[in-house]
Amino acid sequence: MARAQGARSQLAVAFETVYGTAPASGFLKVPFASTTLGTEQPLLDSELLGYGRDPLAPVKDASTSDGDVVVPIDAVAWGIWLKGAFGDPTTTGTAAPYSHEFASGSYSLPSMSIEKGMPEVPNYEMFSGVMVDKISWQMQRSGLLTATVSCIAQGEDDATASAAGTLTEVDVERFGHFNGAIQRNGVSLGNVVSGQITYANNLDKIETIRSDGKIDGADPANAQLSGQIVVRFADTTLRDQAIDGEACELRFGYALGDHSFELVAHKVYLPRPKTEISGPSGVQVTFDWQAAKDLSLGRMCTATLINDEETY
């Protein structure tokens, strides 16, 4: 008897032309580390009386299709998730490498179809109307560099055979933590122990009454870019900025040869933190930063991916 194994699972992704309608072809096999994307439908306990102490049969409640996909931040496939989070990029360049610029604040976000396949069972779960609600990742000195992509889907259809057709495999050219750098106002920010970045679309589910139990869509609300940086307390530059209430530009980037990824938060505000001394070791200070719209640029942040892909 075959049993599902994560090592044999696969994830196929394609952008939709019509929300909630999976395309017949054009799916890409993308790398991923883990996923919780799935559909849940709880049961409601019966409240009826008059049939003794033993309860009557439960009733199905509304279903939800959502979850996270943990993916590597790489030079190619990462652009798919950036497009889902920010919308279509502006691509420049007449030959490789090409520069793909993603801007925050778009009112129109694309939807995807994602098929989660376990061929040894066989079981294939096709999620349609998938939209990216949030992307987040950590910056640190060592370890594997991954991002968590939080998704909301319209619904799920199960089958014993793949509906994605012939898959095109995406090359994996992965960035590492040692490729990373953080800059403040164009100057490398020193003494950084770790960082965390989260961009959220704050999707609002359209939960109308339907016979199939699916949602009608998900509308983007106010976008949010926030995070955390932990620094060794070596000077008062960040603390002074927080006290003065001024904004700065923060750049979080990775480079590997001709390929790179950079997220620029154009206007970042810092709260005034406590300066705690917890022992004889070095003193660390944590800043929970928030980004705001730069009115002169007309956006809160810009994500730029440079690679050999001509288009997304």
CSV table of C-alpha atoms in Angstrom, one decimal:
chain,number,residue,atom,x,y,z
A,1,MET,CA,0.0,0.0,0.0
A,2,ALA,CA,1.5,3.4,-1.1
A,3,ARG,CA,1.8,6.1,1.6
A,4,ALA,CA,2.2,9.8,1.0
A,5,GLN,CA,5.8,11.0,1.4
A,6,GLY,CA,6.9,14.6,1.5
A,7,ALA,CA,10.0,13.8,-0.5
A,8,ARG,CA,7.8,12.8,-3.5
A,9,SER,CA,5.3,15.7,-3.2
A,10,GLN,CA,5.2,18.5,-5.7
A,11,LEU,CA,3.8,22.0,-6.0
A,12,ALA,CA,2.6,23.4,-9.4
A,13,VAL,CA,1.7,27.1,-9.8
A,14,ALA,CA,0.0,29.0,-12.7
A,15,PHE,CA,-1.6,32.5,-12.8
A,16,GLU,CA,-5.2,32.6,-13.7
A,17,THR,CA,-6.9,34.6,-16.4
A,18,VAL,CA,-10.3,34.4,-14.7
A,19,TYR,CA,-10.4,34.3,-10.9
A,20,GLY,CA,-11.2,30.9,-9.6
A,21,THR,CA,-10.7,29.1,-12.9
A,22,ALA,CA,-7.6,26.9,-13.2
A,23,PRO,CA,-5.8,27.3,-16.5
A,24,ALA,CA,-5.5,24.2,-18.7
A,25,SER,CA,-1.7,24.6,-19.1
A,26,GLY,CA,1.2,26.7,-18.2
A,27,PHE,CA,1.9,25.3,-14.7
A,28,LEU,CA,5.4,25.6,-13.2
A,29,LYS,CA,6.9,23.2,-10.8
A,30,VAL,CA,8.2,25.4,-8.0
A,31,PRO,CA,10.5,24.6,-5.1
A,32,PHE,CA,9.1,24.6,-1.6
A,33,ALA,CA,10.2,23.5,1.9
A,34,SER,CA,6.7,22.8,3.4
A,35,THR,CA,3.1,23.9,3.1
A,36,THR,CA,0.0,24.0,5.3
A,37,LEU,CA,-2.3,25.1,2.4
A,38,GLY,CA,-5.5,23.1,2.6
A,39,THR,CA,-9.2,23.1,3.2
A,40,GLU,CA,-10.9,22.7,6.6
A,41,GLN,CA,-14.6,22.3,7.3
A,42,PRO,CA,-15.5,22.0,11.0
A,43,LEU,CA,-18.6,20.2,12.3
A,44,LEU,CA,-21.2,22.0,14.5
A,45,ASP,CA,-22.6,20.1,17.5
A,46,SER,CA,-26.4,19.6,17.4
A,47,GLU,CA,-28.2,21.7,20.0
A,48,LEU,CA,-31.6,19.9,19.5
A,49,LEU,CA,-33.3,18.4,22.5
A,50,GLY,CA,-36.0,15.7,23.0
A,51,TYR,CA,-34.1,12.6,21.8
A,52,GLY,CA,-32.3,11.7,25.0
A,53,ARG,CA,-28.8,12.5,26.3
A,54,ASP,CA,-27.0,11.2,23.2
A,55,PRO,CA,-26.6,14.0,20.6
A,56,LEU,CA,-28.0,14.0,17.1
A,57,ALA,CA,-25.7,14.1,14.0
A,58,PRO,CA,-23.5,17.2,13.7
A,59,VAL,CA,-23.9,19.7,10.8
A,60,LYS,CA,-21.1,20.9,8.5
A,61,ASP,CA,-20.0,24.5,8.9
A,62,ALA,CA,-18.5,26.8,6.3
A,63,SER,CA,-15.2,25.7,4.8
A,64,THR,CA,-12.0,27.7,4.6
A,65,SER,CA,-9.1,27.2,2.2
A,66,ASP,CA,-5.9,28.9,3.2
A,67,GLY,CA,-2.5,28.2,4.6
A,68,ASP,CA,1.2,28.9,4.3
A,69,VAL,CA,3.8,27.9,1.7
A,70,VAL,CA,7.5,28.0,2.9
A,71,VAL,CA,9.7,28.7,-0.1
A,72,PRO,CA,13.3,29.6,-0.8
A,73,ILE,CA,14.2,33.1,-1.6
A,74,ASP,CA,15.9,32.5,-5.0
A,75,ALA,CA,16.7,34.2,-8.2
A,76,VAL,CA,13.8,32.8,-10.3
A,77,ALA,CA,10.8,31.3,-8.5
A,78,TRP,CA,10.7,34.0,-5.9
A,79,GLY,CA,9.4,36.3,-8.6
A,80,ILE,CA,6.2,34.3,-8.8
A,81,TRP,CA,5.4,34.9,-5.2
A,82,LEU,CA,6.4,38.6,-5.5
A,83,LYS,CA,4.0,39.0,-8.4
A,84,GLY,CA,1.3,37.4,-6.3
A,85,ALA,CA,2.0,39.8,-3.4
A,86,PHE,CA,2.6,43.1,-5.3
A,87,GLY,CA,1.0,42.6,-8.8
A,88,ASP,CA,2.6,42.8,-12.2
A,89,PRO,CA,6.2,44.1,-12.2
A,90,THR,CA,7.8,46.7,-14.4
A,91,THR,CA,10.5,44.9,-16.3
A,92,THR,CA,13.5,46.6,-18.0
A,93,GLY,CA,16.4,45.4,-20.0
A,94,THR,CA,16.9,44.2,-23.6
A,95,ALA,CA,19.0,41.2,-22.6
A,96,ALA,CA,19.8,39.2,-19.5
A,97,PRO,CA,20.0,40.1,-16.7
A,98,TYR,CA,16.5,41.7,-16.6
A,99,SER,CA,15.3,43.9,-13.8
A,100,HIS,CA,11.8,43.2,-12.4
A,101,GLU,CA,10.4,46.0,-10.2
A,102,PHE,CA,7.4,45.3,-7.9
A,103,ALA,CA,5.7,48.3,-6.3
A,104,SER,CA,3.5,48.3,-3.2
A,105,GLY,CA,-0.1,49.6,-3.1
A,106,SER,CA,-1.6,48.0,-6.2
A,107,TYR,CA,-5.4,47.7,-6.2
A,108,SER,CA,-5.3,44.8,-8.7
A,109,LEU,CA,-3.6,41.6,-7.4
A,110,PRO,CA,-3.4,38.5,-9.6
A,111,SER,CA,-4.9,35.1,-8.6
A,112,MET,CA,-3.2,31.8,-9.0
A,113,SER,CA,-4.0,28.1,-9.1
A,114,ILE,CA,-1.8,25.9,-7.0
A,115,GLU,CA,-1.9,22.1,-7.3
A,116,LYS,CA,-0.5,20.1,-4.4
A,117,GLY,CA,0.4,16.7,-5.6
A,118,MET,CA,1.1,13.4,-3.9
A,119,PRO,CA,1.5,11.0,-6.8
A,120,GLU,CA,2.1,7.8,-4.8
A,121,VAL,CA,-1.4,7.8,-3.3
A,122,PRO,CA,-2.4,9.2,-5.8
A,123,ASN,CA,-4.0,12.5,-4.6
A,124,TYR,CA,-3.9,15.9,-6.3
A,125,GLU,CA,-5.5,19.0,-4.6
A,126,MET,CA,-6.1,21.9,-6.9
A,127,PHE,CA,-6.6,25.2,-5.2
A,128,SER,CA,-8.0,27.9,-7.4
A,129,GLY,CA,-8.5,31.6,-6.7
A,130,VAL,CA,-5.3,31.7,-4.6
A,131,MET,CA,-4.2,35.1,-3.6
A,132,VAL,CA,-1.1,36.1,-1.5
A,133,ASP,CA,-2.1,37.7,1.8
A,134,LYS,CA,1.3,38.0,3.3
A,135,ILE,CA,5.0,37.3,2.8
A,136,SER,CA,7.6,37.3,5.5
A,137,TRP,CA,11.2,36.2,6.1
A,138,GLN,CA,14.1,36.4,8.6
A,139,MET,CA,17.5,37.9,8.1
A,140,GLN,CA,20.3,36.3,10.1
A,141,ARG,CA,23.9,35.3,10.0
A,142,SER,CA,23.6,31.6,9.1
A,143,GLY,CA,21.0,28.9,8.2
A,144,LEU,CA,18.8,28.3,5.2
A,145,LEU,CA,17.0,31.4,3.8
A,146,THR,CA,13.3,30.8,3.3
A,147,ALA,CA,10.2,33.0,3.2
A,148,THR,CA,6.7,32.2,4.4
A,149,VAL,CA,3.9,33.0,1.9
A,150,SER,CA,0.4,33.1,3.5
A,151,CYS,CA,-2.3,32.4,1.0
A,152,ILE,CA,-6.1,32.6,0.8
A,153,ALA,CA,-7.8,30.4,-1.8
A,154,GLN,CA,-11.4,30.4,-3.2
A,155,GLY,CA,-11.7,26.6,-2.8
A,156,GLU,CA,-10.2,23.2,-3.4
A,157,ASP,CA,-11.0,20.4,-5.9
A,158,ASP,CA,-9.5,16.9,-5.3
A,159,ALA,CA,-8.7,14.3,-8.0
A,160,THR,CA,-6.6,11.1,-8.5
A,161,ALA,CA,-4.8,12.5,-11.5
A,162,SER,CA,-3.1,15.8,-12.0
A,163,ALA,CA,-5.0,18.6,-13.8
A,164,ALA,CA,-1.9,20.7,-14.2
A,165,GLY,CA,-0.7,19.0,-17.4
A,166,THR,CA,3.0,18.9,-18.4
A,167,LEU,CA,5.0,20.9,-15.8
A,168,THR,CA,7.9,23.2,-16.6
A,169,GLU,CA,10.5,23.0,-13.9
A,170,VAL,CA,11.9,26.2,-12.4
A,171,ASP,CA,15.7,26.4,-12.0
A,172,VAL,CA,16.8,27.0,-8.4
A,173,GLU,CA,19.5,29.5,-7.8
A,174,ARG,CA,19.1,30.1,-4.1
A,175,PHE,CA,20.3,33.1,-2.1
A,176,GLY,CA,21.9,32.5,1.3
A,177,HIS,CA,22.0,34.5,4.5
A,178,PHE,CA,25.6,35.2,3.8
A,179,ASN,CA,24.6,37.0,0.6
A,180,GLY,CA,22.4,39.5,2.7
A,181,ALA,CA,23.0,43.1,3.7
A,182,ILE,CA,21.0,45.8,5.3
A,183,GLN,CA,21.4,49.5,4.5
A,184,ARG,CA,20.1,52.6,6.2
A,185,ASN,CA,19.9,55.7,4.0
A,186,GLY,CA,22.3,54.1,1.6
A,187,VAL,CA,24.9,53.2,4.2
A,188,SER,CA,25.5,49.7,5.5
A,189,LEU,CA,23.9,49.3,8.9
A,190,GLY,CA,26.4,47.8,11.3
A,191,ASN,CA,26.0,45.7,14.5
A,192,VAL,CA,22.8,44.0,13.2
A,193,VAL,CA,22.2,40.6,14.8
A,194,SER,CA,19.0,39.7,13.0
A,195,GLY,CA,16.1,41.2,11.1
A,196,GLN,CA,12.5,40.3,10.1
A,197,ILE,CA,10.4,41.7,7.3
A,198,THR,CA,6.7,41.3,6.7
A,199,TYR,CA,4.6,42.7,3.8
A,200,ALA,CA,0.8,42.1,4.2
A,201,ASN,CA,-2.1,42.8,1.8
A,202,ASN,CA,-4.6,42.3,4.6
A,203,LEU,CA,-7.0,40.5,2.2
A,204,ASP,CA,-10.7,40.8,3.1
A,205,LYS,CA,-12.6,37.6,2.2
A,206,ILE,CA,-15.9,38.1,0.3
A,207,GLU,CA,-18.0,35.5,2.1
A,208,THR,CA,-21.3,35.4,0.2
A,209,ILE,CA,-23.9,32.6,0.4
A,210,ARG,CA,-23.1,30.0,-2.3
A,211,SER,CA,-24.2,26.4,-2.8
A,212,ASP,CA,-20.6,25.3,-3.2
A,213,GLY,CA,-19.3,26.9,0.0
A,214,LYS,CA,-16.6,28.8,-1.7
A,215,ILE,CA,-15.8,32.5,-1.2
A,216,ASP,CA,-16.5,35.0,-4.0
A,217,GLY,CA,-13.0,36.6,-3.8
A,218,ALA,CA,-10.6,38.5,-1.6
A,219,ASP,CA,-10.2,42.2,-1.7
A,220,PRO,CA,-6.9,43.9,-0.6
A,221,ALA,CA,-7.3,46.3,2.3
A,222,ASN,CA,-4.6,48.7,3.5
A,223,ALA,CA,-1.1,47.3,2.8
A,224,GLN,CA,1.3,47.0,5.7
A,225,LEU,CA,5.1,46.7,5.8
A,226,SER,CA,6.7,46.1,9.2
A,227,GLY,CA,9.4,44.2,10.8
A,228,GLN,CA,12.1,44.0,13.5
A,229,ILE,CA,15.8,44.6,13.7
A,230,VAL,CA,18.0,43.5,16.6
A,231,VAL,CA,21.2,45.4,17.0
A,232,ARG,CA,24.2,45.4,19.3
A,233,PHE,CA,24.1,48.7,21.2
A,234,ALA,CA,27.2,50.4,19.9
A,235,ASP,CA,25.9,53.9,19.1
A,236,THR,CA,22.7,55.9,19.5
A,237,THR,CA,21.9,56.5,15.8
A,238,LEU,CA,18.7,54.4,15.7
A,239,ARG,CA,17.7,55.4,19.2
A,240,ASP,CA,18.1,59.1,18.4
A,241,GLN,CA,16.0,58.6,15.2
A,242,ALA,CA,13.3,56.9,17.2
A,243,ILE,CA,13.2,59.7,19.8
A,244,ASP,CA,13.2,62.5,17.2
A,245,GLY,CA,10.3,60.7,15.2
A,246,GLU,CA,12.2,61.0,11.9
A,247,ALA,CA,12.0,58.5,9.0
A,248,CYS,CA,14.8,56.7,7.2
A,249,GLU,CA,15.1,54.4,4.2
A,250,LEU,CA,15.9,50.7,4.9
A,251,ARG,CA,17.2,48.4,2.2
A,252,PHE,CA,17.2,44.6,2.7
A,253,GLY,CA,19.1,42.8,-0.1
A,254,TYR,CA,20.8,39.7,-1.4
A,255,ALA,CA,23.3,39.4,-4.3
A,256,LEU,CA,24.7,36.4,-6.0
A,257,GLY,CA,26.7,37.2,-9.1
A,258,ASP,CA,24.6,39.1,-11.6
A,259,HIS,CA,21.4,38.2,-9.8
A,260,SER,CA,20.0,40.0,-6.8
A,261,PHE,CA,16.9,40.7,-4.8
A,262,GLU,CA,16.3,43.9,-2.8
A,263,LEU,CA,13.4,45.3,-0.9
A,264,VAL,CA,13.5,49.0,-0.2
A,265,ALA,CA,11.2,50.5,2.5
A,266,HIS,CA,11.3,54.1,1.5
A,267,LYS,CA,10.0,55.7,4.8
A,268,VAL,CA,10.6,53.8,8.0
A,269,TYR,CA,9.7,54.9,11.5
A,270,LEU,CA,11.2,53.4,14.7
A,271,PRO,CA,9.6,53.2,18.1
A,272,ARG,CA,11.7,54.1,21.1
A,273,PRO,CA,12.8,50.8,22.7
A,274,LYS,CA,13.9,49.8,26.1
A,275,THR,CA,17.7,49.4,26.6
A,276,GLU,CA,17.8,46.3,28.7
A,277,ILE,CA,21.0,45.0,30.4
A,278,SER,CA,20.3,41.3,31.0
A,279,GLY,CA,23.8,40.1,32.0
A,280,PRO,CA,27.5,40.5,31.4
A,281,SER,CA,27.2,39.8,27.6
A,282,GLY,CA,26.7,42.4,25.0
A,283,VAL,CA,23.7,44.7,25.2
A,284,GLN,CA,21.1,44.2,22.3
A,285,VAL,CA,18.3,46.5,21.4
A,286,THR,CA,15.2,45.5,19.4
A,287,PHE,CA,13.4,48.0,17.1
A,288,ASP,CA,9.9,47.0,15.8
A,289,TRP,CA,9.8,49.3,12.8
A,290,GLN,CA,6.9,50.3,10.6
A,291,ALA,CA,7.0,51.7,7.0
A,292,ALA,CA,4.7,54.4,5.5
A,293,LYS,CA,4.0,55.7,2.1
A,294,ASP,CA,6.6,58.1,0.6
A,295,LEU,CA,4.4,60.7,-1.0
A,296,SER,CA,7.1,61.9,-3.4
A,297,LEU,CA,7.5,58.4,-4.8
A,298,GLY,CA,3.9,57.4,-4.4
A,299,ARG,CA,4.6,54.1,-2.8
A,300,MET,CA,5.6,52.5,0.5
A,301,CYS,CA,8.2,50.0,-0.8
A,302,THR,CA,9.8,48.7,-3.9
A,303,ALA,CA,11.0,45.1,-4.4
A,304,THR,CA,13.5,44.5,-7.3
A,305,LEU,CA,14.5,41.1,-8.6
A,306,ILE,CA,17.3,40.9,-11.1
A,307,ASN,CA,17.7,37.6,-13.0
A,308,ASP,CA,17.7,36.0,-16.5
A,309,GLU,CA,13.9,35.7,-16.7
A,310,GLU,CA,12.5,37.9,-19.5
A,311,THR,CA,9.0,38.2,-18.0
A,312,TYR,CA,6.7,37.2,-15.2
